[in-house]
mmCIF file of C-alpha atoms and ligand atoms in Angstrom:
data_model
loop_
_atom_site.group_PDB
_atom_site.id
_atom_site.type_symbol
_atom_site.label_atom_id
_atom_site.label_comp_id
_atom_site.label_asym_id
_atom_site.label_seq_id
_atom_site.Cartn_x
_atom_site.Cartn_y
_atom_site.Cartn_z
ATOM 1 C CA MET A 1 51.751 92.366 37.616
ATOM 2 C CA ASN A 2 53.926 95.143 34.913
ATOM 3 C CA ASN A 3 56.817 96.188 36.175
ATOM 4 C CA ARG A 4 57.777 97.502 32.976
ATOM 5 C CA ARG A 5 57.607 101.143 33.718
ATOM 6 C CA LEU A 6 58.916 100.847 37.177
ATOM 7 C CA ILE A 7 62.583 102.647 37.397
ATOM 8 C CA TYR A 8 65.071 100.613 39.673
ATOM 9 C CA LEU A 9 67.378 103.106 41.135
ATOM 10 C CA ASP A 10 67.647 101.324 44.250
ATOM 11 C CA ASN A 11 70.658 99.090 43.029
ATOM 12 C CA ASN A 12 72.543 99.277 46.720
ATOM 13 C CA SER A 13 69.813 97.429 48.200
ATOM 14 C CA THR A 14 70.474 94.433 45.808
ATOM 15 C CA THR A 15 71.271 94.816 41.969
ATOM 16 C CA PRO A 16 68.954 92.522 38.942
ATOM 17 C CA CYS A 17 71.016 89.255 37.953
ATOM 18 C CA ASP A 18 73.080 90.012 34.767
ATOM 19 C CA PRO A 19 71.773 87.922 31.949
ATOM 20 C CA ARG A 20 75.494 86.299 31.260
ATOM 21 C CA VAL A 21 75.337 85.107 35.052
ATOM 22 C CA VAL A 22 72.175 83.198 34.693
ATOM 23 C CA ASP A 23 73.266 81.986 31.514
ATOM 24 C CA ALA A 24 76.474 80.293 33.499
ATOM 25 C CA MET A 25 74.563 79.399 36.159
ATOM 26 C CA ILE A 26 71.739 77.087 34.739
ATOM 27 C CA PRO A 27 73.796 73.848 33.854
ATOM 28 C CA TYR A 28 74.705 73.469 37.514
ATOM 29 C CA PHE A 29 71.000 72.673 38.099
ATOM 30 C CA TYR A 30 70.548 70.590 35.790
ATOM 31 C CA GLU A 31 72.956 68.038 34.730
ATOM 32 C CA LYS A 32 75.784 69.284 36.306
ATOM 33 C CA HIS A 33 74.420 68.977 39.494
ATOM 34 C CA GLY A 34 76.840 67.307 41.525
ATOM 35 C CA ASN A 35 78.174 68.036 45.314
ATOM 36 C CA ALA A 36 81.624 69.801 44.961
ATOM 37 C CA ALA A 37 82.591 67.716 47.743
ATOM 38 C CA SER A 38 81.487 64.057 46.371
ATOM 39 C CA ARG A 39 84.728 63.139 45.203
ATOM 40 C CA SER A 40 84.014 59.154 43.717
ATOM 41 C CA HIS A 41 82.420 60.108 40.657
ATOM 42 C CA GLN A 42 82.081 62.518 37.332
ATOM 43 C CA PHE A 43 79.462 64.479 38.860
ATOM 44 C CA GLY A 44 81.331 65.737 42.225
ATOM 45 C CA TRP A 45 84.164 66.238 40.075
ATOM 46 C CA GLU A 46 82.304 68.642 37.432
ATOM 47 C CA ALA A 47 80.963 70.766 40.367
ATOM 48 C CA GLU A 48 84.507 70.631 41.958
ATOM 49 C CA ASP A 49 86.198 72.186 39.050
ATOM 50 C CA ALA A 50 83.480 74.523 38.148
ATOM 51 C CA VAL A 51 83.628 75.840 42.238
ATOM 52 C CA ASP A 52 87.735 75.955 41.362
ATOM 53 C CA TYR A 53 87.285 78.199 38.801
ATOM 54 C CA ALA A 54 84.618 80.579 40.049
ATOM 55 C CA ARG A 55 86.649 80.469 43.193
ATOM 56 C CA GLU A 56 89.909 81.975 40.025
ATOM 57 C CA GLN A 57 87.811 84.471 38.852
ATOM 58 C CA VAL A 58 86.406 86.057 41.902
ATOM 59 C CA ALA A 59 89.970 86.309 43.392
ATOM 60 C CA GLN A 60 91.361 88.199 40.195
ATOM 61 C CA LEU A 61 88.981 90.788 40.275
ATOM 62 C CA ILE A 62 90.364 91.558 44.059
ATOM 63 C CA GLY A 63 94.169 90.820 42.851
ATOM 64 C CA ALA A 64 93.976 87.625 45.475
ATOM 65 C CA GLU A 65 94.936 84.124 45.695
ATOM 66 C CA ASP A 66 92.256 81.512 45.036
ATOM 67 C CA LYS A 67 92.984 79.782 48.374
ATOM 68 C CA GLU A 68 92.411 83.488 49.813
ATOM 69 C CA ILE A 69 88.532 82.887 49.074
ATOM 70 C CA ILE A 70 86.673 81.547 51.534
ATOM 71 C CA PHE A 71 82.966 81.006 50.108
ATOM 72 C CA THR A 72 80.017 82.327 52.214
ATOM 73 C CA SER A 73 76.178 82.890 52.133
ATOM 74 C CA GLY A 74 76.550 86.930 51.642
ATOM 75 C CA ALA A 75 78.047 89.449 53.210
ATOM 76 C CA THR A 76 76.494 89.123 56.468
ATOM 77 C CA GLU A 77 78.292 85.843 57.238
ATOM 78 C CA SER A 78 81.246 86.983 55.802
ATOM 79 C CA ASN A 79 81.264 90.202 58.186
ATOM 80 C CA ASN A 80 80.125 87.645 60.882
ATOM 81 C CA LEU A 81 83.060 85.095 60.363
ATOM 82 C CA ALA A 82 85.631 87.690 60.093
ATOM 83 C CA ILE A 83 84.488 89.750 63.266
ATOM 84 C CA LYS A 84 83.831 86.915 65.166
ATOM 85 C CA GLY A 85 86.560 84.779 64.017
ATOM 86 C CA VAL A 86 89.476 87.019 64.433
ATOM 87 C CA PHE A 87 87.873 87.994 68.098
ATOM 88 C CA GLU A 88 88.224 84.069 69.244
ATOM 89 C CA MET A 89 91.523 83.450 66.964
ATOM 90 C CA TYR A 90 93.745 86.206 68.505
ATOM 91 C CA ALA A 91 92.119 86.533 72.133
ATOM 92 C CA LYS A 92 95.607 86.146 73.817
ATOM 93 C CA LYS A 93 97.068 88.938 72.118
ATOM 94 C CA GLY A 94 93.506 91.327 73.033
ATOM 95 C CA ASN A 95 90.172 92.432 72.866
ATOM 96 C CA HIS A 96 89.871 95.618 71.719
ATOM 97 C CA ILE A 97 88.287 96.621 67.902
ATOM 98 C CA ILE A 98 87.945 99.963 66.422
ATOM 99 C CA THR A 99 85.339 100.244 63.738
ATOM 100 C CA ALA A 100 82.817 103.555 62.691
ATOM 101 C CA GLU A 101 79.186 103.979 63.669
ATOM 102 C CA THR A 102 78.014 104.357 60.421
ATOM 103 C CA GLU A 103 79.123 100.538 58.958
ATOM 104 C CA HIS A 104 76.521 97.985 58.553
ATOM 105 C CA LYS A 105 74.324 96.691 60.509
ATOM 106 C CA ALA A 106 75.851 93.048 60.018
ATOM 107 C CA VAL A 107 79.271 94.736 61.296
ATOM 108 C CA LEU A 108 77.758 96.839 64.485
ATOM 109 C CA ASP A 109 75.521 94.612 65.817
ATOM 110 C CA THR A 110 78.389 91.956 65.566
ATOM 111 C CA CYS A 111 80.383 93.828 67.297
ATOM 112 C CA LYS A 112 77.390 94.468 69.882
ATOM 113 C CA HIS A 113 77.479 90.511 70.162
ATOM 114 C CA LEU A 114 80.678 90.481 71.213
ATOM 115 C CA GLU A 115 81.113 93.540 73.603
ATOM 116 C CA LYS A 116 78.696 90.872 75.629
ATOM 117 C CA VAL A 117 81.364 88.124 75.343
ATOM 118 C CA GLY A 118 84.051 90.190 76.925
ATOM 119 C CA ALA A 119 85.085 92.621 73.571
ATOM 120 C CA GLU A 120 85.903 96.415 74.247
ATOM 121 C CA VAL A 121 84.589 98.208 70.785
ATOM 122 C CA THR A 122 85.541 101.685 69.908
ATOM 123 C CA TYR A 123 82.866 103.303 67.419
ATOM 124 C CA LEU A 124 84.257 106.005 65.735
ATOM 125 C CA LYS A 125 82.530 109.181 64.674
ATOM 126 C CA VAL A 126 83.238 109.939 61.249
ATOM 127 C CA GLN A 127 83.130 113.497 60.211
ATOM 128 C CA GLU A 128 80.513 115.513 58.325
ATOM 129 C CA ASP A 129 81.701 114.365 54.782
ATOM 130 C CA GLY A 130 81.157 110.796 56.122
ATOM 131 C CA MET A 131 85.098 109.878 56.211
ATOM 132 C CA VAL A 132 86.792 108.730 59.076
ATOM 133 C CA SER A 133 89.236 110.611 60.457
ATOM 134 C CA LEU A 134 92.421 109.160 60.204
ATOM 135 C CA THR A 135 93.515 111.020 63.434
ATOM 136 C CA ASP A 136 91.107 109.627 65.361
ATOM 137 C CA LEU A 137 91.859 106.192 64.539
ATOM 138 C CA GLU A 138 95.643 106.966 65.604
ATOM 139 C CA ALA A 139 94.362 107.995 68.851
ATOM 140 C CA ALA A 140 92.051 104.934 69.246
ATOM 141 C CA MET A 141 94.660 102.379 68.930
ATOM 142 C CA ARG A 142 95.093 100.752 71.741
ATOM 143 C CA PRO A 143 98.354 98.046 72.784
ATOM 144 C CA THR A 144 94.775 95.408 73.177
ATOM 145 C CA THR A 145 93.758 96.510 69.499
ATOM 146 C CA ILE A 146 93.721 93.398 67.439
ATOM 147 C CA LEU A 147 91.123 94.426 64.554
ATOM 148 C CA VAL A 148 90.295 97.956 62.642
ATOM 149 C CA SER A 149 86.670 97.103 60.808
ATOM 150 C CA PHE A 150 86.174 99.963 58.108
ATOM 151 C CA MET A 151 83.693 99.433 55.066
ATOM 152 C CA TRP A 152 84.920 99.986 52.146
ATOM 153 C CA ALA A 153 82.267 102.265 50.715
ATOM 154 C CA ASN A 154 79.092 103.181 52.206
ATOM 155 C CA ASN A 155 75.874 101.678 51.131
ATOM 156 C CA GLU A 156 73.525 104.913 52.258
ATOM 157 C CA THR A 157 75.973 107.564 50.986
ATOM 158 C CA GLY A 158 78.698 105.652 48.815
ATOM 159 C CA VAL A 159 80.992 107.696 50.754
ATOM 160 C CA ILE A 160 84.739 105.888 49.933
ATOM 161 C CA GLN A 161 87.232 105.855 53.063
ATOM 162 C CA ASP A 162 90.838 106.728 52.816
ATOM 163 C CA MET A 163 91.750 102.504 52.524
ATOM 164 C CA LYS A 164 95.492 103.228 52.282
ATOM 165 C CA GLY A 165 95.505 106.081 54.834
ATOM 166 C CA ILE A 166 93.824 103.504 57.024
ATOM 167 C CA ALA A 167 95.656 100.540 56.216
ATOM 168 C CA ASP A 168 99.210 102.374 56.856
ATOM 169 C CA ILE A 169 97.867 103.183 60.400
ATOM 170 C CA CYS A 170 97.015 99.608 60.773
ATOM 171 C CA GLU A 171 100.098 98.094 59.365
ATOM 172 C CA LYS A 172 102.414 100.583 61.964
ATOM 173 C CA HIS A 173 100.499 99.477 65.110
ATOM 174 C CA GLY A 174 100.541 95.967 63.382
ATOM 175 C CA VAL A 175 96.585 95.496 64.043
ATOM 176 C CA LEU A 176 94.468 93.326 61.059
ATOM 177 C CA PHE A 177 92.310 95.202 58.969
ATOM 178 C CA HIS A 178 88.937 93.886 57.920
ATOM 179 C CA SER A 179 86.649 95.953 55.383
ATOM 180 C CA ASP A 180 83.221 95.227 54.450
ATOM 181 C CA ALA A 181 83.794 96.249 51.235
ATOM 182 C CA THR A 182 80.198 94.885 49.617
ATOM 183 C CA GLN A 183 79.079 98.222 47.853
ATOM 184 C CA ALA A 184 82.836 98.816 46.042
ATOM 185 C CA VAL A 185 83.816 95.399 45.028
ATOM 186 C CA GLY A 186 83.016 94.728 41.266
ATOM 187 C CA LYS A 187 82.942 99.147 40.806
ATOM 188 C CA ILE A 188 85.763 100.255 41.437
ATOM 189 C CA PRO A 189 89.158 98.258 42.244
ATOM 190 C CA THR A 190 89.376 96.828 45.367
ATOM 191 C CA LEU A 191 92.677 94.870 45.406
ATOM 192 C CA ALA A 192 92.961 94.381 49.166
ATOM 193 C CA ARG A 193 97.145 93.299 49.065
ATOM 194 C CA GLU A 194 98.116 96.061 47.263
ATOM 195 C CA ILE A 195 96.209 98.713 49.611
ATOM 196 C CA GLY A 196 96.987 96.070 53.013
ATOM 197 C CA VAL A 197 93.697 94.746 53.458
ATOM 198 C CA HIS A 198 93.758 91.503 55.753
ATOM 199 C CA LEU A 199 90.095 90.142 55.677
ATOM 200 C CA MET A 200 87.369 91.572 53.104
ATOM 201 C CA SER A 201 83.689 90.634 53.067
ATOM 202 C CA PHE A 202 81.303 90.961 50.234
ATOM 203 C CA THR A 203 79.077 89.485 48.062
ATOM 204 C CA ALA A 204 77.154 88.515 44.547
ATOM 205 C CA HIS A 205 73.821 90.184 44.577
ATOM 206 C CA LYS A 206 75.320 93.834 44.854
ATOM 207 C CA MET A 207 77.438 92.759 41.801
ATOM 208 C CA TYR A 208 74.775 91.546 39.467
ATOM 209 C CA GLY A 209 75.304 88.339 40.782
ATOM 210 C CA PRO A 210 72.455 85.337 42.692
ATOM 211 C CA LYS A 211 71.179 86.496 46.295
ATOM 212 C CA GLY A 212 72.622 84.173 49.158
ATOM 213 C CA VAL A 213 76.548 83.723 48.067
ATOM 214 C CA GLY A 214 79.503 85.377 49.076
ATOM 215 C CA ALA A 215 82.797 85.382 50.343
ATOM 216 C CA LEU A 216 85.455 86.285 52.570
ATOM 217 C CA TYR A 217 89.120 87.291 51.361
ATOM 218 C CA VAL A 218 91.286 86.246 54.468
ATOM 219 C CA SER A 219 95.096 87.214 53.785
ATOM 220 C CA ARG A 220 97.510 84.276 53.461
ATOM 221 C CA LYS A 221 100.742 86.021 53.866
ATOM 222 C CA ASN A 222 102.592 88.946 55.043
ATOM 223 C CA PRO A 223 100.573 88.580 57.227
ATOM 224 C CA ARG A 224 99.123 85.028 57.312
ATOM 225 C CA VAL A 225 95.390 85.252 58.810
ATOM 226 C CA LYS A 226 93.590 82.713 60.651
ATOM 227 C CA VAL A 227 89.832 82.769 61.582
ATOM 228 C CA THR A 228 87.905 80.398 63.804
ATOM 229 C CA ALA A 229 85.058 78.559 62.101
ATOM 230 C CA GLN A 230 81.274 79.762 63.062
ATOM 231 C CA MET A 231 79.823 76.614 61.838
ATOM 232 C CA ASP A 232 80.901 73.510 62.513
ATOM 233 C CA GLY A 233 80.853 70.258 60.332
ATOM 234 C CA GLY A 234 81.948 68.731 57.083
ATOM 235 C CA GLY A 235 85.189 71.186 57.330
ATOM 236 C CA HIS A 236 84.401 72.620 53.832
ATOM 237 C CA GLU A 237 86.214 75.639 52.953
ATOM 238 C CA ARG A 238 89.233 74.450 54.372
ATOM 239 C CA GLY A 239 87.681 74.079 57.723
ATOM 240 C CA MET A 240 86.741 77.991 57.874
ATOM 241 C CA ARG A 241 83.147 77.541 56.827
ATOM 242 C CA SER A 242 81.427 74.434 56.454
ATOM 243 C CA GLY A 243 78.326 73.133 54.295
ATOM 244 C CA THR A 244 77.752 71.752 50.994
ATOM 245 C CA LEU A 245 78.636 74.674 48.637
ATOM 246 C CA ASN A 246 76.245 76.644 46.681
ATOM 247 C CA VAL A 247 77.823 75.416 43.405
ATOM 248 C CA PRO A 248 75.459 77.042 41.051
ATOM 249 C CA GLY A 249 75.583 80.836 43.064
ATOM 250 C CA ILE A 250 79.329 80.236 43.100
ATOM 251 C CA VAL A 251 79.439 79.746 39.106
ATOM 252 C CA GLY A 252 77.070 82.674 38.830
ATOM 253 C CA PHE A 253 79.298 84.744 41.783
ATOM 254 C CA GLY A 254 82.584 83.845 39.491
ATOM 255 C CA LYS A 255 81.035 85.000 36.171
ATOM 256 C CA ALA A 256 79.442 88.107 37.823
ATOM 257 C CA ALA A 257 83.254 89.244 38.892
ATOM 258 C CA GLU A 258 84.725 88.324 35.732
ATOM 259 C CA ILE A 259 82.505 90.682 33.993
ATOM 260 C CA ALA A 260 82.801 93.094 36.647
ATOM 261 C CA ARG A 261 86.707 92.977 35.929
ATOM 262 C CA LEU A 262 86.368 93.743 32.633
ATOM 263 C CA GLU A 263 83.502 96.435 32.509
ATOM 264 C CA MET A 264 83.478 97.985 35.971
ATOM 265 C CA ALA A 265 85.803 101.001 34.481
ATOM 266 C CA GLN A 266 83.258 101.562 31.789
ATOM 267 C CA ASP A 267 80.261 100.994 33.766
ATOM 268 C CA ALA A 268 81.881 103.309 36.125
ATOM 269 C CA GLU A 269 82.163 106.125 33.418
ATOM 270 C CA ARG A 270 78.941 105.800 31.794
ATOM 271 C CA LEU A 271 76.890 105.465 35.007
ATOM 272 C CA SER A 272 78.804 108.480 37.099
ATOM 273 C CA LYS A 273 77.922 110.543 33.887
ATOM 274 C CA MET A 274 74.348 109.708 34.190
ATOM 275 C CA ARG A 275 74.747 110.354 38.551
ATOM 276 C CA ASP A 276 76.112 113.278 38.170
ATOM 277 C CA ARG A 277 73.343 115.155 35.422
ATOM 278 C CA LEU A 278 70.786 113.851 37.993
ATOM 279 C CA GLN A 279 72.300 115.075 40.960
ATOM 280 C CA ALA A 280 72.876 118.417 38.794
ATOM 281 C CA GLU A 281 69.436 118.718 37.922
ATOM 282 C CA LEU A 282 67.457 117.595 41.237
ATOM 283 C CA THR A 283 70.057 120.152 42.840
ATOM 284 C CA GLN A 284 68.526 122.931 40.895
ATOM 285 C CA LEU A 285 65.676 123.110 43.259
ATOM 286 C CA GLU A 286 65.927 125.043 46.173
ATOM 287 C CA GLU A 287 66.962 124.139 49.446
ATOM 288 C CA THR A 288 68.668 120.584 48.881
ATOM 289 C CA LYS A 289 71.991 119.304 50.127
ATOM 290 C CA VAL A 290 74.074 116.161 48.577
ATOM 291 C CA ASN A 291 75.256 114.007 51.434
ATOM 292 C CA GLY A 292 78.530 113.077 51.773
ATOM 293 C CA ASN A 293 81.761 113.873 50.450
ATOM 294 C CA GLU A 294 81.401 114.255 46.342
ATOM 295 C CA ASN A 295 85.376 113.770 45.446
ATOM 296 C CA SER A 296 85.560 110.129 47.820
ATOM 297 C CA ARG A 297 82.382 108.306 46.342
ATOM 298 C CA MET A 298 80.775 105.852 44.500
ATOM 299 C CA PRO A 299 80.235 106.732 40.777
ATOM 300 C CA HIS A 300 76.515 105.607 40.770
ATOM 301 C CA VAL A 301 75.098 107.059 43.660
ATOM 302 C CA THR A 302 73.792 110.231 45.045
ATOM 303 C CA ASN A 303 72.013 110.785 48.155
ATOM 304 C CA ILE A 304 70.363 114.261 48.268
ATOM 305 C CA SER A 305 67.900 115.928 51.422
ATOM 306 C CA PHE A 306 64.794 117.942 49.748
ATOM 307 C CA LYS A 307 64.900 120.030 52.743
ATOM 308 C CA HIS A 308 61.002 120.493 54.148
ATOM 309 C CA VAL A 309 60.119 117.540 52.176
ATOM 310 C CA GLU A 310 59.553 114.351 54.725
ATOM 311 C CA GLY A 311 61.182 110.971 51.962
ATOM 312 C CA GLU A 312 58.912 108.929 52.824
ATOM 313 C CA GLY A 313 55.872 111.228 52.040
ATOM 314 C CA LEU A 314 58.246 112.071 48.970
ATOM 315 C CA MET A 315 58.361 108.518 47.872
ATOM 316 C CA MET A 316 54.770 108.081 47.906
ATOM 317 C CA THR A 317 53.970 110.857 44.866
ATOM 318 C CA PHE A 318 56.489 108.682 42.718
ATOM 319 C CA ASN A 319 56.519 104.882 44.031
ATOM 320 C CA GLN A 320 54.522 103.492 41.459
ATOM 321 C CA SER A 321 57.129 104.800 38.677
ATOM 322 C CA ILE A 322 60.416 104.885 40.333
ATOM 323 C CA ALA A 323 61.787 102.369 43.266
ATOM 324 C CA VAL A 324 64.383 104.286 45.637
ATOM 325 C CA SER A 325 65.321 104.070 49.304
ATOM 326 C CA SER A 326 64.643 107.421 51.716
ATOM 327 C CA GLY A 327 66.469 108.182 54.869
ATOM 328 C CA SER A 328 63.810 106.654 57.176
ATOM 329 C CA ALA A 329 63.119 103.454 57.764
ATOM 330 C CA CYS A 330 66.163 101.834 56.528
ATOM 331 C CA THR A 331 66.207 99.122 59.123
ATOM 332 C CA SER A 332 63.022 98.984 61.238
ATOM 333 C CA ALA A 333 59.707 99.007 60.470
ATOM 334 C CA SER A 334 59.422 102.336 62.384
ATOM 335 C CA LEU A 335 60.621 105.777 60.876
ATOM 336 C CA GLU A 336 63.709 106.609 62.681
ATOM 337 C CA PRO A 337 66.207 108.392 60.451
ATOM 338 C CA SER A 338 68.853 106.341 58.906
ATOM 339 C CA TYR A 339 71.544 106.299 61.394
ATOM 340 C CA VAL A 340 74.230 107.077 59.115
ATOM 341 C CA LEU A 341 72.669 110.321 58.318
ATOM 342 C CA VAL A 342 72.394 111.228 61.797
ATOM 343 C CA GLY A 343 75.821 109.866 62.579
ATOM 344 C CA MET A 344 77.325 112.363 59.549
ATOM 345 C CA GLY A 345 75.797 115.511 61.702
ATOM 346 C CA LEU A 346 72.559 115.470 60.337
ATOM 347 C CA GLY A 347 69.164 116.854 62.132
ATOM 348 C CA ASP A 348 66.280 114.259 62.005
ATOM 349 C CA ASP A 349 64.590 116.448 59.824
ATOM 350 C CA LEU A 350 67.125 116.079 56.634
ATOM 351 C CA ALA A 351 68.082 112.760 57.454
ATOM 352 C CA HIS A 352 64.141 112.068 57.026
ATOM 353 C CA SER A 353 64.138 114.453 54.490
ATOM 354 C CA SER A 354 66.592 112.587 52.269
ATOM 355 C CA ILE A 355 66.582 109.984 49.268
ATOM 356 C CA ARG A 356 69.609 107.787 48.211
ATOM 357 C CA PHE A 357 69.557 107.173 43.895
ATOM 358 C CA SER A 358 71.574 104.088 43.322
ATOM 359 C CA LEU A 359 72.349 103.314 39.180
ATOM 360 C CA GLY A 360 72.825 100.488 37.919
ATOM 361 C CA ARG A 361 74.408 98.447 34.860
ATOM 362 C CA PHE A 362 71.065 98.634 33.303
ATOM 363 C CA THR A 363 69.939 101.968 34.265
ATOM 364 C CA SER A 364 69.442 104.165 30.715
ATOM 365 C CA ASP A 365 69.430 107.753 29.706
ATOM 366 C CA GLU A 366 65.575 107.883 29.446
ATOM 367 C CA GLU A 367 65.030 106.229 32.887
ATOM 368 C CA ILE A 368 67.349 109.483 34.346
ATOM 369 C CA ASP A 369 65.354 111.998 32.243
ATOM 370 C CA GLU A 370 62.226 110.177 33.345
ATOM 371 C CA ALA A 371 63.486 110.258 37.138
ATOM 372 C CA ILE A 372 64.576 114.008 37.115
ATOM 373 C CA LYS A 373 60.836 114.964 36.102
ATOM 374 C CA LEU A 374 59.370 112.841 38.635
ATOM 375 C CA VAL A 375 61.198 113.591 41.766
ATOM 376 C CA ALA A 376 61.437 117.157 41.116
ATOM 377 C CA ASN A 377 57.165 117.056 40.088
ATOM 378 C CA GLY A 378 57.103 115.511 43.660
ATOM 379 C CA VAL A 379 59.117 117.695 45.648
ATOM 380 C CA ASN A 380 57.517 120.566 44.029
ATOM 381 C CA HIS A 381 53.724 119.059 45.115
ATOM 382 C CA MET A 382 54.909 118.346 48.509
ATOM 383 C CA ARG A 383 56.183 121.614 49.329
ATOM 384 C CA GLU A 384 53.192 123.439 47.917
ATOM 385 C CA LEU A 385 51.074 121.397 50.208
ATOM 386 C CA SER A 386 53.211 122.584 53.007
ATOM 387 C CA PRO A 387 52.418 124.971 55.798
ATOM 388 C CA ILE A 388 56.365 124.401 57.332
ATOM 389 C CA TRP A 389 57.551 125.401 53.373
ATOM 390 C CA GLU A 390 55.040 128.128 53.418
ATOM 391 C CA MET A 391 56.053 129.624 56.745
ATOM 392 C CA TYR A 392 60.063 129.081 55.125
ATOM 393 C CA LYS A 393 59.117 130.786 52.030
ATOM 394 C CA ASP A 394 57.290 133.872 53.970
ATOM 395 C CA GLY A 395 60.677 134.388 55.958
ATOM 396 C CA VAL A 396 59.588 133.063 59.155
ATOM 397 C CA ASP A 397 62.854 131.537 61.333
ATOM 398 C CA LEU A 398 61.750 127.972 61.717
ATOM 399 C CA THR A 399 64.612 127.748 64.820
ATOM 400 C CA LYS A 400 62.798 129.713 66.379
ATOM 401 C CA ILE A 401 59.365 129.316 66.813
ATOM 402 C CA GLU A 402 58.031 127.778 69.622
ATOM 403 C CA TRP A 403 55.763 124.797 69.068
ATOM 404 C CA ALA A 404 53.057 124.000 71.458
ATOM 405 C CA ALA A 405 54.039 121.482 74.154
ATOM 406 C CA HIS A 406 52.895 118.086 73.386
HETATM 407 C C1 PLP B 1 74.017 94.500 51.396
HETATM 408 C C2 PLP B 1 74.860 94.917 52.494
HETATM 409 C C3 PLP B 1 75.154 93.462 53.145
HETATM 410 C C4 PLP B 1 74.737 92.579 53.521
HETATM 411 O O1 PLP B 1 75.205 91.641 52.461
HETATM 412 P P1 PLP B 1 74.296 90.473 51.993
HETATM 413 O O2 PLP B 1 74.651 89.775 51.173
HETATM 414 O O3 PLP B 1 72.897 90.377 51.989
HETATM 415 O O4 PLP B 1 74.233 89.624 53.976
HETATM 416 C C5 PLP B 1 76.755 93.803 54.272
HETATM 417 N N1 PLP B 1 77.524 95.350 54.154
HETATM 418 C C6 PLP B 1 77.046 96.037 53.207
HETATM 419 C C7 PLP B 1 77.776 97.068 53.269
HETATM 420 C C8 PLP B 1 76.184 95.870 52.511
HETATM 421 O O5 PLP B 1 75.641 97.012 51.214
#
């Protein structure tokens, strides 16, 4: 298969590995193949040293201590460990959790699971720009609230929450603050302790590292947070996550974290220019809408609705050439509109007509030129074929039409 012409603008789904990451990993599949828990020989020591070093690299990226990093299989597991682990550990204090409707499924479904075993969960609505209202958060606090969980940046829109504002409210109420920071870590500064985040989930494969390895940050001082292990076994990761460590994956994660720390600022500057150009050109088309707060947004993401154009259909006009995601079918085989966009108040039609463009470290200016051309042509083509677009152009008020009963 020849993928060379396929333009990849779906970096929020996963990123390719940086070649420097793969180079760092390779020895740990071969000559340095030891188990990091083997204390009796050179192979084990070498693996353990490599894991220690990677732990430092990851900790440094988020302004944490080495011992505050627990390696997991990814952000899904980290979210489960954080939320279930706090719920069980702090059961005596309360059973109430606050989160938002626009969180990732790994947070929402974990909360739904806990509701079946006695948790009370408040799912806050977000505002039209995707931001959590601090007033709503303050109002939702109860004496039994033990955990607040909000993502740092949204995977579909790139909207960045007011993390400091949220952290201050949590601090005032003495409630733990967890963040699914998967989309933010390695791309913008995410200094957990400085902001006041007590637990933080993230994953290597969204920051140019390998799939299947992630981390949970757990604050060890002010406050000292504890979570109940969700995996029983050999007591790895100071008892919080048993299972033989994925040494090559962790080494790659460490390298990815180091590269991100050193290159984040320049990557963000370059990508935001490309993203802004893509967005400016595409919003020249009639009847488009950028979804999410443009002043508090990841530098490499734009989510655009092309009114009266069905996103999945639009993608078919160019999906041999550009890989993106639409506001449909994100979580299932059925064409449900994105619950994130619907949660921001978009109608089903606008949600279905949206496309997420997420650029990455390896996106080039030439690819953006090409993408602008292909998407604009696709939108124009779809609209030429669309009777609804024709009616709209004829000045028919589509909201007043009485469609035949079905
Ligand atoms: C990708 C993603 C996850 C899941 O991460 P995995 O490492 O694939 O389990 C969780 N939360 C957010 C916001 C994500 O974007």
